[in-house]
Tab-separated table of C-alpha atoms and ligand atoms in Angstrom:
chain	number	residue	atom	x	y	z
A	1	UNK	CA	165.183	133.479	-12.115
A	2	UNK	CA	163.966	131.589	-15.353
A	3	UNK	CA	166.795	129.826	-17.060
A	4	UNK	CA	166.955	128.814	-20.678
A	5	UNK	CA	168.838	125.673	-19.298
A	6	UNK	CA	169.375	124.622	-23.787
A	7	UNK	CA	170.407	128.435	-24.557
A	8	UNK	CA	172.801	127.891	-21.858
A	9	UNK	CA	174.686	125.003	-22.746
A	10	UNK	CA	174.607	126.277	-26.619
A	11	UNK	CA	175.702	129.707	-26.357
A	12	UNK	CA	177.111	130.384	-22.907
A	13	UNK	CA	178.851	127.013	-22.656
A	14	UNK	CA	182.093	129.341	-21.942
A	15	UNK	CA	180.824	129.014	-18.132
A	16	UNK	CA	181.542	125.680	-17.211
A	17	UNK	CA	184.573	125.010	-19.927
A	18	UNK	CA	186.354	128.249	-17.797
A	19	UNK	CA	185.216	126.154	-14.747
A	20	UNK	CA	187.654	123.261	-15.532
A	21	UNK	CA	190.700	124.795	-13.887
A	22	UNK	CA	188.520	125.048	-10.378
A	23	UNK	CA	188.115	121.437	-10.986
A	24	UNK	CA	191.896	120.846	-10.930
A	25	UNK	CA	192.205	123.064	-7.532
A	26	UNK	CA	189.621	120.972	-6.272
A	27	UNK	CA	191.770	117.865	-6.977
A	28	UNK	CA	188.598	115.969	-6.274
A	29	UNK	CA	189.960	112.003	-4.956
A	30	UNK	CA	188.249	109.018	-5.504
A	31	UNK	CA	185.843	107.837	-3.616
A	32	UNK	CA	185.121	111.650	-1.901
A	33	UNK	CA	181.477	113.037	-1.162
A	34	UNK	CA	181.617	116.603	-2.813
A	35	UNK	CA	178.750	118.645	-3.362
A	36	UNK	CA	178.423	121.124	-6.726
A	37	UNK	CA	176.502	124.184	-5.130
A	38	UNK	CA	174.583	126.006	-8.245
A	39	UNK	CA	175.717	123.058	-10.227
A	40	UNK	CA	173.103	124.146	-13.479
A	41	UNK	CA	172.942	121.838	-16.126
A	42	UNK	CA	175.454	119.335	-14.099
A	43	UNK	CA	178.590	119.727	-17.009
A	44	UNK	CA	181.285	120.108	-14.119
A	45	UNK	CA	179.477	117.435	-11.481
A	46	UNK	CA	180.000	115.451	-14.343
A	47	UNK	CA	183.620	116.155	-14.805
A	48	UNK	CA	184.419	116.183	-10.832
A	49	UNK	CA	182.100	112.163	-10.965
A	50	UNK	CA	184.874	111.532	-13.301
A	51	UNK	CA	187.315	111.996	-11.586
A	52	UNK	CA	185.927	109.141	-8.699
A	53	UNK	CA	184.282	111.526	-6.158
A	54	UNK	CA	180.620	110.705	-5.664
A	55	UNK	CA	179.001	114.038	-6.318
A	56	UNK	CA	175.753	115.211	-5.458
A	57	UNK	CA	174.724	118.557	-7.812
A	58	UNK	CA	172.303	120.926	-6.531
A	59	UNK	CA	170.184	124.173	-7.937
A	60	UNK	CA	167.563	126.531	-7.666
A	61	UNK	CA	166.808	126.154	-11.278
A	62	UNK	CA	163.972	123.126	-11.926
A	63	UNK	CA	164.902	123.782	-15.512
A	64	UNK	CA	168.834	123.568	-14.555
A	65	UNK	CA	168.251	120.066	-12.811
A	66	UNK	CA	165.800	118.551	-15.375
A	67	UNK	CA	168.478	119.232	-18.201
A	68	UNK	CA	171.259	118.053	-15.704
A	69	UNK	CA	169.369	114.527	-14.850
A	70	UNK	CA	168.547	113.918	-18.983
A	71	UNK	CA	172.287	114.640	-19.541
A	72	UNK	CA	173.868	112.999	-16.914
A	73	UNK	CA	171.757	110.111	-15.624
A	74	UNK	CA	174.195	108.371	-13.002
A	75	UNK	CA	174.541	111.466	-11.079
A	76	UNK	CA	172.297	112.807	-8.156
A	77	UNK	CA	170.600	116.110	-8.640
A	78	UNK	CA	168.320	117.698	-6.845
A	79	UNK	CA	166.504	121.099	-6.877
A	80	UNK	CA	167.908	123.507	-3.736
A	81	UNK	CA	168.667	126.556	-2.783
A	82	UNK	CA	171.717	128.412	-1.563
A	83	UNK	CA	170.530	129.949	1.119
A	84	UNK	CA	168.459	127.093	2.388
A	85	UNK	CA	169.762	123.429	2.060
A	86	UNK	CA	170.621	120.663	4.478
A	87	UNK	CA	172.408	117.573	3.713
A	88	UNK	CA	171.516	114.504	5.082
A	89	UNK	CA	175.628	113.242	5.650
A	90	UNK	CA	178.362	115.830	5.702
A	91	UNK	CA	180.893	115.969	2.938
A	92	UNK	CA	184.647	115.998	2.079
A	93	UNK	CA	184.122	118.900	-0.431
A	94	UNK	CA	181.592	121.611	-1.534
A	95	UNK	CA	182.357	123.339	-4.982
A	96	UNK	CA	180.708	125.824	-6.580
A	97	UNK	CA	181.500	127.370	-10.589
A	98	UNK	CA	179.864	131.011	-11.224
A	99	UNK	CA	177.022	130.722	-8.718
A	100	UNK	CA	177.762	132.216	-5.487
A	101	UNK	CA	176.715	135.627	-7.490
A	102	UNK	CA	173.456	134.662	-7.738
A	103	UNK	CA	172.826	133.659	-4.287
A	104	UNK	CA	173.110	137.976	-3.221
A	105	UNK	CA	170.119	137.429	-0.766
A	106	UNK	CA	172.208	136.494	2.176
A	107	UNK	CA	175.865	135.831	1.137
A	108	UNK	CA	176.391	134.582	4.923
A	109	UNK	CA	173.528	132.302	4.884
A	110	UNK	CA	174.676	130.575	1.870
A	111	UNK	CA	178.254	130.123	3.588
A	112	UNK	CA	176.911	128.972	6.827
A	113	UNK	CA	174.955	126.529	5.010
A	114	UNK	CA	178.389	125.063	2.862
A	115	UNK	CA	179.964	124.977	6.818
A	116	UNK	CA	176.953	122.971	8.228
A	117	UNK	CA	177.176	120.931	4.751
A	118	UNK	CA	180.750	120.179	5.701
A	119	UNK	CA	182.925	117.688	7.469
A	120	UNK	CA	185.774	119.880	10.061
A	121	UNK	CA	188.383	120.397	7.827
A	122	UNK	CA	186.322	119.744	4.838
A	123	UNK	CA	187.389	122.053	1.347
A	124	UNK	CA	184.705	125.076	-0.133
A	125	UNK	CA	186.273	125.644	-3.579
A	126	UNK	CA	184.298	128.285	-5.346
A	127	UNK	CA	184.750	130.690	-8.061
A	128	UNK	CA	182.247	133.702	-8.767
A	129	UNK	CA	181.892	137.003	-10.186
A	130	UNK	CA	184.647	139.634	-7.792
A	131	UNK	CA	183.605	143.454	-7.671
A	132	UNK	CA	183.784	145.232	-10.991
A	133	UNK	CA	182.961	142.018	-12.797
A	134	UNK	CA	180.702	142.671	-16.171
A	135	UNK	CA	181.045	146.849	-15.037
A	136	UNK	CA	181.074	147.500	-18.827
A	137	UNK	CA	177.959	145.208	-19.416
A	138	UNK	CA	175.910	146.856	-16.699
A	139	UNK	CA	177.162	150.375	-17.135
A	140	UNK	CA	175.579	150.096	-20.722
A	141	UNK	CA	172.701	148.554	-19.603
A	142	UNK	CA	171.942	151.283	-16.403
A	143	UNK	CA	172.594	153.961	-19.409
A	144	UNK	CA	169.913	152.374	-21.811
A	145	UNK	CA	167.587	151.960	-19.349
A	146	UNK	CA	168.121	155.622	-18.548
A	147	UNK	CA	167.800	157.157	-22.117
A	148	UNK	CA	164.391	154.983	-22.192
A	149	UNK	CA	163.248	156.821	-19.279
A	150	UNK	CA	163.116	153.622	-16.886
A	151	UNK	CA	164.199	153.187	-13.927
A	152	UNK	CA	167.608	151.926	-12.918
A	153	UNK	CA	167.555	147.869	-13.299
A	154	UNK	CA	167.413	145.562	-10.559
A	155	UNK	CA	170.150	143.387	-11.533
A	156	UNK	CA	170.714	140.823	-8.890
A	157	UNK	CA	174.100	140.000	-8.468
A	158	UNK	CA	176.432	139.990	-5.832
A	159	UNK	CA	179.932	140.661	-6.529
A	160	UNK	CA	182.483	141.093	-3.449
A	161	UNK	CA	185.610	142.230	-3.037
A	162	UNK	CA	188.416	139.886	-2.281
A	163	UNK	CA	188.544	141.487	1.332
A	164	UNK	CA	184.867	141.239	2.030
A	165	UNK	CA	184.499	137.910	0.453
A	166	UNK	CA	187.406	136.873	3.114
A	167	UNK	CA	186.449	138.279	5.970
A	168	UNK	CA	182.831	136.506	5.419
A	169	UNK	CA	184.380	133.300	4.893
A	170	UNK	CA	186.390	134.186	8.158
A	171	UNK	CA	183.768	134.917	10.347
A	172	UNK	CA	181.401	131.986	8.885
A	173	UNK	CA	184.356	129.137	10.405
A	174	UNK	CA	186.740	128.908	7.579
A	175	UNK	CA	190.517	129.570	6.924
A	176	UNK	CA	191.029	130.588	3.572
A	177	UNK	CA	193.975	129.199	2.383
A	178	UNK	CA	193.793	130.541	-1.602
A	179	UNK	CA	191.803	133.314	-2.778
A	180	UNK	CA	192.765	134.744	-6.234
A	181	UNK	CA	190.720	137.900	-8.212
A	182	UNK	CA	191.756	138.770	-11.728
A	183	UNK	CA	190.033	140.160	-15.151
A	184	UNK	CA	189.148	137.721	-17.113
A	185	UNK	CA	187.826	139.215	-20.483
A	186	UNK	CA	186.070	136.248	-22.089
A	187	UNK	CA	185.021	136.049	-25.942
A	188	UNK	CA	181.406	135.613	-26.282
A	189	UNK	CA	181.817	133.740	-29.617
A	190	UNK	CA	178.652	131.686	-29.397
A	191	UNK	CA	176.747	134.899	-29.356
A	192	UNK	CA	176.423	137.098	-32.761
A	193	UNK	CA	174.087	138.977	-31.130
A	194	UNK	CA	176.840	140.243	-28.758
A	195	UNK	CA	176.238	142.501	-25.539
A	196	UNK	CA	172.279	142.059	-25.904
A	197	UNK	CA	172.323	138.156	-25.896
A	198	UNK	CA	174.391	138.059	-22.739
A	199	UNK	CA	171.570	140.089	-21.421
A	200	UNK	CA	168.858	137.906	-22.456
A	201	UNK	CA	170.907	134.918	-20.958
A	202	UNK	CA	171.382	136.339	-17.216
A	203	UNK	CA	169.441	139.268	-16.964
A	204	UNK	CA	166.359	137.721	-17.853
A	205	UNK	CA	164.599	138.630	-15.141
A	206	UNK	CA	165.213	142.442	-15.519
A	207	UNK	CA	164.077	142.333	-19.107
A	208	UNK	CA	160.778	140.164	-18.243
A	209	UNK	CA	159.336	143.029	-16.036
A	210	UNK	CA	159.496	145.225	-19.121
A	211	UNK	CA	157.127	146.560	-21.863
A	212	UNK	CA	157.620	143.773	-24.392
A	213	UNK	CA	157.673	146.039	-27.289
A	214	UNK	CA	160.831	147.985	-25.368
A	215	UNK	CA	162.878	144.968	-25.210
A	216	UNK	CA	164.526	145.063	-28.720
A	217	UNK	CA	165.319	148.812	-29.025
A	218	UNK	CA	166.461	148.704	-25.578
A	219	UNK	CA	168.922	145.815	-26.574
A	220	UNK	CA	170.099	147.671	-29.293
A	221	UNK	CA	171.040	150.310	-27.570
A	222	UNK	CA	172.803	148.021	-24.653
A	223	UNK	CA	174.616	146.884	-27.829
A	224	UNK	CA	175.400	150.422	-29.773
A	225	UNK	CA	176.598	152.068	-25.715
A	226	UNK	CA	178.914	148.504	-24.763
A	227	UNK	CA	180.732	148.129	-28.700
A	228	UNK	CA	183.328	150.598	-27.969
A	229	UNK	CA	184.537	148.960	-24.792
A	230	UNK	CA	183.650	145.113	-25.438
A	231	UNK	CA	183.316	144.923	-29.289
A	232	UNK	CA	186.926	143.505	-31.306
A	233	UNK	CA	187.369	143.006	-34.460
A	234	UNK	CA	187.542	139.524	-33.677
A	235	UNK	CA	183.994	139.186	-31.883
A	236	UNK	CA	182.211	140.254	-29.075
A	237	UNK	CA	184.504	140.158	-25.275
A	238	UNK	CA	182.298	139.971	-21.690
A	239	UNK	CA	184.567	142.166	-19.321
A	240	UNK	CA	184.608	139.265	-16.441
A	241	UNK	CA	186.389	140.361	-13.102
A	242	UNK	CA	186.591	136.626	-10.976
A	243	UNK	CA	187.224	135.642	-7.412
A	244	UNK	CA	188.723	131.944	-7.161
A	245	UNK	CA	189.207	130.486	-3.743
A	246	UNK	CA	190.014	127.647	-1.968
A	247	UNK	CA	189.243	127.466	1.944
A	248	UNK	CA	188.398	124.977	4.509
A	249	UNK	CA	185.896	124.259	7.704
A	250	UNK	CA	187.890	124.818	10.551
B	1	SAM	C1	175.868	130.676	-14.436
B	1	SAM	S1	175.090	129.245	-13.822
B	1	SAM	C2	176.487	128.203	-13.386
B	1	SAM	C3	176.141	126.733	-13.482
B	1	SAM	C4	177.290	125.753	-13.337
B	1	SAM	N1	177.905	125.813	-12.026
B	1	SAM	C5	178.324	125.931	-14.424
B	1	SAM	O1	179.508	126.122	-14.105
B	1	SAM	O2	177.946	125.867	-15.602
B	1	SAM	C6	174.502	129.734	-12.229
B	1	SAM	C7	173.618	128.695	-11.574
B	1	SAM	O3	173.341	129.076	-10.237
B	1	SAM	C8	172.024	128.660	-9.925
B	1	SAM	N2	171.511	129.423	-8.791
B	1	SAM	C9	171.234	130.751	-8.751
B	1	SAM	N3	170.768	131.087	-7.548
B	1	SAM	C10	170.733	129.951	-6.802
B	1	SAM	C11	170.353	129.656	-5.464
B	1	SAM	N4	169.900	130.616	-4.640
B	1	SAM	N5	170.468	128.397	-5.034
B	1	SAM	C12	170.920	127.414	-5.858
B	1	SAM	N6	171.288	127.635	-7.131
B	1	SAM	C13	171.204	128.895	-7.602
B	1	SAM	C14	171.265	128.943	-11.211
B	1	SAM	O4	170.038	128.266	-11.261
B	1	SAM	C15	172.262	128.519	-12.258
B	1	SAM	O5	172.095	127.176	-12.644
């Protein structure tokens, strides 16, 4: 999908600042090889480099890496994809912050590639979207769609259940050793435009197969169906459900 790799950092920046507790289960050491799987615009490679490791970041997203390589110059990133990457030297680590979601085209291709990417006994600490994340978001969204006579969206996510996720990991050569799932509402205070900007921002691709003229009044009424559950008087809330783990190549 087509990211808006500056609307990202600005508005949605939420993503990689609730990222920095995966970076402490991590525990990246100096001098490791770790690789940031969906790394986007390369704010937690960054913060993992930091810490010693020598990271490599990779994504899908030629607008991701550009953004990642002005930022960040003395870090390696390179355009790849999920479901298809090789590395050239296995590594101590592969880490990956709200990305896994995205890669719903083969969820076991994606973890036999982190195996093959790994040294035996090497760490895959991820965290993604867990089933029922954003059901409040979508649920407005499949409604809206509805009332404007369209068919249900494509959205094209992929969020597991802590049991599925497991057993994938399981039967792809790992022992998971942590795996954690919890609701985490997060304010969307960077966006006054509430429910409808955090579909501009990740379901972009829905909203680009549509009528153009449909987009607004279709927003609005994402917005006017998701207030009740996600609007406080304090701001706008995204109803995030996450799946944290921490397992390793056997
Ligand atoms: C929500 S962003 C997270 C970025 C970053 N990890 C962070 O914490 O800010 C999701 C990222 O996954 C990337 N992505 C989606 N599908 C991918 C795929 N199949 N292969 C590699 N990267 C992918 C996107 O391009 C995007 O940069």
């Amino acid at each position: 999908m087509r990211w808006n790799s500056r609307a990202y950092d600005s508005s949605f920046g939420y993503v990689s600042a609730k990222g920095a507790p995966l970076v402490d289960l991590l525990d990246p050491q100096p001098g490791e090889r770790v690789l940031d799987l969906g790394c986007g615009t390369g704010v937690l490679t960054a913060e993992i480099t930091s810490r010693g490791a020598q990271v490599l970041g990779i994504d899908g997203s030629p607008v991701m890496i550009e953004k990642a390589l002005a930022q960040f110059p003395g870090i390696d990133f390179i355009i790849g994809d999920g479901h298809d990457f090789t590395v050239a030297q296995a590594y101590d680590a592969v880490f990956s912050n709200a990305a896994l979601h995205w890669m719903s085209r083969d969820p076991d291709a994606v973890i036999e590639n982190v195996r093959e990417a790994l040294v035996p006994g090497g760490r895959f600490v991820a965290e993604m979207g867990g089933s029922g994340n954003c059901a409040e978001l979508t649920a407005a969204m499949s409604t809206a769609w509805r009332d404007y006579g369209l068919p249900e969206p494509e959205l094209p996510w992929y969020f597991p259940t802590p049991a599925e996720y497991a057993a994938r990991l399981e039967r792809n050569g790992f022992v998971v050793r942590i795996l954690e799932y919890f609701d985490r509402p997060t304010p969307l205070d960077e966006c006054p435009g509430g429910a409808a900007d955090w579909v501009r921002m990740f379901a972009a691709n829905v909203l680009a197969g549509l009528p153009k003229d449909l987009v607004e009044p279709l927003l609005r009424r994402v917005n006017e169906l998701a207030a009740p559950a996600l609007r406080r008087e304090t701001g706008w809330m995204a109803d995030y459900v996450r799946l944290r783990f921490a397992a390793v190549r056997r």
